[in-house]
Coordinates of C-alpha atoms and ligand atoms in Angstrom, one line a residue:
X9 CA -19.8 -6.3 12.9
X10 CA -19.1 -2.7 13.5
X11 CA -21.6 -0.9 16.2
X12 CA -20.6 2.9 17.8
X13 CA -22.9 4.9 19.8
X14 CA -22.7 7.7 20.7
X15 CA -18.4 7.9 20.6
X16 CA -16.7 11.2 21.7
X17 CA -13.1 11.8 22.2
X18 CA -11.4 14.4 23.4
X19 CA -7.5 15.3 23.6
X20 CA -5.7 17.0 26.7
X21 CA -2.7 18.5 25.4
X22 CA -1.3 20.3 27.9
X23 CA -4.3 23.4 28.4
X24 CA -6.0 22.9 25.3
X25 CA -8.9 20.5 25.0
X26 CA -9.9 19.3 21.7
X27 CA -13.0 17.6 20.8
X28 CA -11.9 15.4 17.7
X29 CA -15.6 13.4 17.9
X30 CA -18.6 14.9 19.5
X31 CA -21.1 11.9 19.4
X32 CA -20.8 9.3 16.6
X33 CA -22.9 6.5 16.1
X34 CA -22.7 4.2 13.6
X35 CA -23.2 0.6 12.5
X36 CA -21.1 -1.2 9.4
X37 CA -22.4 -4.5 8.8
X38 CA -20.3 -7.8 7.7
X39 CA -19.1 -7.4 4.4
X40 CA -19.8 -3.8 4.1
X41 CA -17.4 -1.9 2.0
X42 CA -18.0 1.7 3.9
X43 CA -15.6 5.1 3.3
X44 CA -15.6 8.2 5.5
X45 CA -15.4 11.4 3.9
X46 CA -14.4 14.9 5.6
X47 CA -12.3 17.7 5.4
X48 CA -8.4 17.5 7.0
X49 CA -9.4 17.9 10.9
X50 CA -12.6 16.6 10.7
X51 CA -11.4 13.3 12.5
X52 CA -11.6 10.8 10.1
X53 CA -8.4 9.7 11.6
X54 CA -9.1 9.6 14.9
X55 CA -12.1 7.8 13.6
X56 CA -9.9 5.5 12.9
X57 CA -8.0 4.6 15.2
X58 CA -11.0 3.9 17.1
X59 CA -12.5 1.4 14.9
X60 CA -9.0 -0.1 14.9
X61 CA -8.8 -0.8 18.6
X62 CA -5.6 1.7 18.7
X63 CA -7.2 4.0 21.3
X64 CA -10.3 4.1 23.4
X65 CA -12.7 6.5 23.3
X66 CA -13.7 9.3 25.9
X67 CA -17.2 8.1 26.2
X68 CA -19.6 6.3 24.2
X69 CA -19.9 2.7 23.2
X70 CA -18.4 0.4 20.7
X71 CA -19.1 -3.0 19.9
X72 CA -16.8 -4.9 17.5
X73 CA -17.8 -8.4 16.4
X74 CA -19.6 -8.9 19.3
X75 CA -16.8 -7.8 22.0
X76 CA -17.8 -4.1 23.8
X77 CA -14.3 -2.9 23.3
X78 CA -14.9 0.1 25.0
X79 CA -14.7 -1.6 28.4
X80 CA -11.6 -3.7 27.1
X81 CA -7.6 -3.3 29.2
X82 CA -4.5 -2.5 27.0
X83 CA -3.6 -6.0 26.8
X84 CA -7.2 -6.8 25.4
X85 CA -7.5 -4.2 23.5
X86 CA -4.2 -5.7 21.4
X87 CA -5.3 -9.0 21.2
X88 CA -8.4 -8.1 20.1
X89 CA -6.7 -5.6 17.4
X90 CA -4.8 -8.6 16.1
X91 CA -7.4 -10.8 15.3
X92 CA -9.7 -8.8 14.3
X93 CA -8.1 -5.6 12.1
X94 CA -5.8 -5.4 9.1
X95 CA -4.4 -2.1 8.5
X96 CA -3.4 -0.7 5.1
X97 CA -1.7 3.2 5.8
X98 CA -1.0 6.1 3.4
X99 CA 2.9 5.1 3.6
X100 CA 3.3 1.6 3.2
X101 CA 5.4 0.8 5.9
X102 CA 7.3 -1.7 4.7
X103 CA 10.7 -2.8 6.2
X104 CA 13.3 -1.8 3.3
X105 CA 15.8 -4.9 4.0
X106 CA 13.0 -7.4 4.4
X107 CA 12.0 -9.0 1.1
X108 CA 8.1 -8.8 -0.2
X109 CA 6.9 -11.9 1.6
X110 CA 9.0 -11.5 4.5
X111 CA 7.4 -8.0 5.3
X112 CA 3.7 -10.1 4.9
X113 CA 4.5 -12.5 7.3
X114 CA 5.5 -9.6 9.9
X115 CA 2.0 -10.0 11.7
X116 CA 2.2 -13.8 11.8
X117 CA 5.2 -13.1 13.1
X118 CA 4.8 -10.5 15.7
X119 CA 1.8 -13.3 16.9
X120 CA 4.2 -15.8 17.5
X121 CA 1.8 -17.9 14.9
X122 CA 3.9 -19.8 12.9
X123 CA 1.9 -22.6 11.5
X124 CA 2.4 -22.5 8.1
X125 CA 3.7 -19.1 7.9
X126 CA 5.4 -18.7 4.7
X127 CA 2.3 -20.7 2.7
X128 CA 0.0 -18.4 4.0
X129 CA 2.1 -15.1 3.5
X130 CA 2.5 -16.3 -0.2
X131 CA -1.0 -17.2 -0.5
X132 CA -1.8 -13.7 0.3
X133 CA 0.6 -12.1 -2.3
X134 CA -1.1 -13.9 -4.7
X135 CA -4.6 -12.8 -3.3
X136 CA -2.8 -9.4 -4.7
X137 CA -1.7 -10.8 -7.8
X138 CA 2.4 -10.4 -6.6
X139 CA 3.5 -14.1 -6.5
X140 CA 6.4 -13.9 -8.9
X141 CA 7.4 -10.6 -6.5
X142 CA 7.8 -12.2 -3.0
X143 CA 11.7 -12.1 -3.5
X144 CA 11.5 -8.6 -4.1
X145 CA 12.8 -5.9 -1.5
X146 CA 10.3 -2.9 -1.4
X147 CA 13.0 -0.4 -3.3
X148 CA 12.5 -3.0 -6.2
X149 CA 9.0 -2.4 -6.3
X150 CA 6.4 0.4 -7.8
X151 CA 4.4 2.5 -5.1
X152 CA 1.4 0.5 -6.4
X153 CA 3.4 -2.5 -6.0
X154 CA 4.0 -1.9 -2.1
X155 CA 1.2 -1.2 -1.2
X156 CA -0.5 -4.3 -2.6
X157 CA 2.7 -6.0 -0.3
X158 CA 0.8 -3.9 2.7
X159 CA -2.7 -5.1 1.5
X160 CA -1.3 -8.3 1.7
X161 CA 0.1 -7.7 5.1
X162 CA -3.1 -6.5 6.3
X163 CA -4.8 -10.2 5.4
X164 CA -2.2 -12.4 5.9
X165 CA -4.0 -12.7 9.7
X166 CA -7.8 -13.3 8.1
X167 CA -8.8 -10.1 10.0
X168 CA -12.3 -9.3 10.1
X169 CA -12.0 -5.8 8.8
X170 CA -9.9 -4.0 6.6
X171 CA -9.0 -0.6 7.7
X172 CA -7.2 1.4 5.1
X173 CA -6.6 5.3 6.0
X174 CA -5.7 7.3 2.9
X175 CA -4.5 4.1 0.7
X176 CA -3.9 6.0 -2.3
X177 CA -2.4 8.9 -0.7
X178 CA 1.1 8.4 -2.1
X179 CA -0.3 7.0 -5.6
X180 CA -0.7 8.2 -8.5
X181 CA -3.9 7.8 -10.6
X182 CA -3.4 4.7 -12.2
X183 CA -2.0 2.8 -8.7
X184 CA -4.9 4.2 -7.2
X185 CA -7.0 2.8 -9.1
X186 CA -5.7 -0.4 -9.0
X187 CA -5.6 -0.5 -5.6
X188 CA -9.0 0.1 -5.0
X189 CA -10.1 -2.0 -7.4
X190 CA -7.8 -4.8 -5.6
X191 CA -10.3 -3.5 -1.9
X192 CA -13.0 -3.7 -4.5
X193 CA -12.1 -7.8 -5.4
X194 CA -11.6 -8.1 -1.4
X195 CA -15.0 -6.8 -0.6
X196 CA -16.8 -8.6 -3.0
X197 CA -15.4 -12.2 -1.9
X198 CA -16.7 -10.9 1.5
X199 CA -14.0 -8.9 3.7
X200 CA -15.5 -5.9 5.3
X201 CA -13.6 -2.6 4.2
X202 CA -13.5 1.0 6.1
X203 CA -11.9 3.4 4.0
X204 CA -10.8 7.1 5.0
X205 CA -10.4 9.1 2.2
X206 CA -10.4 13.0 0.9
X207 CA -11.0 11.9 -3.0
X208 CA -14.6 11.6 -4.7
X209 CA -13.1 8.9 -7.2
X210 CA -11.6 6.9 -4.7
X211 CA -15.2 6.9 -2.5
X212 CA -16.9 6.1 -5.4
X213 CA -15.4 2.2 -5.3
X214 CA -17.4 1.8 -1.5
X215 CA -21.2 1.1 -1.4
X216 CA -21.8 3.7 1.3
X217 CA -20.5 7.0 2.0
X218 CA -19.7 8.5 5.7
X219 CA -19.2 12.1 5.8
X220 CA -17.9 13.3 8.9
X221 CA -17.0 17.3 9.5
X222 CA -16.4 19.0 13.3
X223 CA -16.5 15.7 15.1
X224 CA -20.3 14.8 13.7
X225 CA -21.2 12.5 11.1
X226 CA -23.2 14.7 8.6
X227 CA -24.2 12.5 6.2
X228 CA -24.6 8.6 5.3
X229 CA -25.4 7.4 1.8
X230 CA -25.4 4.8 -0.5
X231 CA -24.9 6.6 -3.8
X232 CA -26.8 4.5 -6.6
X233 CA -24.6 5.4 -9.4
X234 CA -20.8 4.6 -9.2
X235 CA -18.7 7.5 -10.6
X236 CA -17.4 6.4 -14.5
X237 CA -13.7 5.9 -12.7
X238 CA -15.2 3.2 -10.4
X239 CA -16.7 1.6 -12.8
Ligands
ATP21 N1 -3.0 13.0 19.4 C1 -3.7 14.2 19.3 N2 -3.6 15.1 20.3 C2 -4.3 16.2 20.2 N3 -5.1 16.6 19.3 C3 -5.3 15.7 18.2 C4 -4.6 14.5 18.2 N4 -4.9 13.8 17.1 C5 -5.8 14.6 16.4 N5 -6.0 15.7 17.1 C6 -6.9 16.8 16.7 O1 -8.2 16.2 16.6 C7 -8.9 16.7 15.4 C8 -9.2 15.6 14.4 O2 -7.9 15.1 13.9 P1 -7.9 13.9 12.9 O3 -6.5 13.5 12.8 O4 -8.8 12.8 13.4 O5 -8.4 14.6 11.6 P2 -8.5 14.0 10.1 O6 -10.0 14.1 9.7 O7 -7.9 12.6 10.0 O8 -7.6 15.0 9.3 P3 -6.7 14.8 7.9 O9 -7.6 14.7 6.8 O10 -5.9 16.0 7.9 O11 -5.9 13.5 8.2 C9 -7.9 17.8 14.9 O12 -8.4 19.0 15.3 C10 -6.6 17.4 15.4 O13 -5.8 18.6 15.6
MG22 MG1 -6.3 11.8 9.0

């Protein structure tokens, strides 16, 4: 699903170099449910954004779903991005004035797909369990409660991955939890899930943990037991 090797990136800004990844490689299979662990800086983000087709890398290869992205224009790169990737962010991005399912059917929206476009939007509030909500405008919901709307968001397209950077960010324990058990549920009936995250307890819910620090992945594991919060 997911090949990198060998990926660097480097910012100019202005002077100043800075070498955010210094040679990663790694593969996520289909149906993987992977997080990437570092401290702040480490480039988990820029990781990311990567594996999202939002930027290219300075050198280095990446294959995604059988397209070499890293030889792939602008315009490709998009196209490939909205097929292929859901995003789920620390904020929730939500538009206020839009209502619950009107904010899910952004993507379909923004794609200029509009075959059944409200069906499928609803059919993916309910994938997470906020039916009776799609009237709701996001100042009427909890924290948890929006940012099951942007889970939702994130699959309304089918995308082949789920990218979620920091999804429990904003949440407190109890939302968090229930929002990874919701990636959990995804995973399981098959979606492949990347997750950044800084919190043990929220790793704990992935099969295999990436831990990145300097730019280099340091470690890759798939811890046996499941932490008691996971569980
Ligand atoms: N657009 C940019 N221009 C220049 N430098 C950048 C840019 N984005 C990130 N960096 C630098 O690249 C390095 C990695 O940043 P990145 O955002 O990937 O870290 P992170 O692991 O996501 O951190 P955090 O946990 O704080 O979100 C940092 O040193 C950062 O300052
Ligand atoms: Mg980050």
């Amino acid at each position: 699903m997911i090949t990198l090797e060998g990926i660097t990136k480097i910012y100019h800004t202005g002077e100043v170099e800075v070498a955010a990844l210094k040679g990663i490689s790694l593969h996520i299979p289909e149906g993987e449910f992977v997080a990437i662990m570092g401290p702040s800086g480490s480039g988990k983000s820029t990781l990311m954004n990567l594996i999202g087709c939002l930027d290219q890398p300075t050198s280095g290869r990446y294959i995604l779903d059988g397209y070499d992205v890293s030889a792939l224009t602008d315009d490709q790169l998009a196209w490939i991005r909205n097929r292929k990737i859901g995003f789920v962010f620390q904020s929730y991005n939500l538009i206020p004035r839009a209502s619950a399912v009107h904010n899910v059917e952004m993507p379909l929206i923004y794609a200029g797909d509009n075959q059944q476009r409200r069906e499928r939007a609803m059919a993916a509030l309910e994938s997470v369990g906020l039916l009776e909500r799609a009237g709701h405008l996001p100042n009427e919901l909890s924290g948890g409660q929006q940012q099951r709307v942007a889970v939702a968001r994130a699959l309304v397209t089918d995308p082949a991955i789920l990218l979620a950077d920091e999804p429990t960010g904003n949440l407190d324990s109890e939302s968090s939890i229930e929002i990874m058990k919701l990636l959990r549920d995804l995973n399981q009936q098959g979606r492949t899930i990347v997750l950044i995250t800084h919190e043990a307890e929220i790793a704990a819910f992935a099969q295999r943990v990436v831990r990145v620090r300097d730019g280099v992945v340091v470690s890759d594991e798939r811890p046996a037991v499941a932490t008691e919060m996971a569980r």
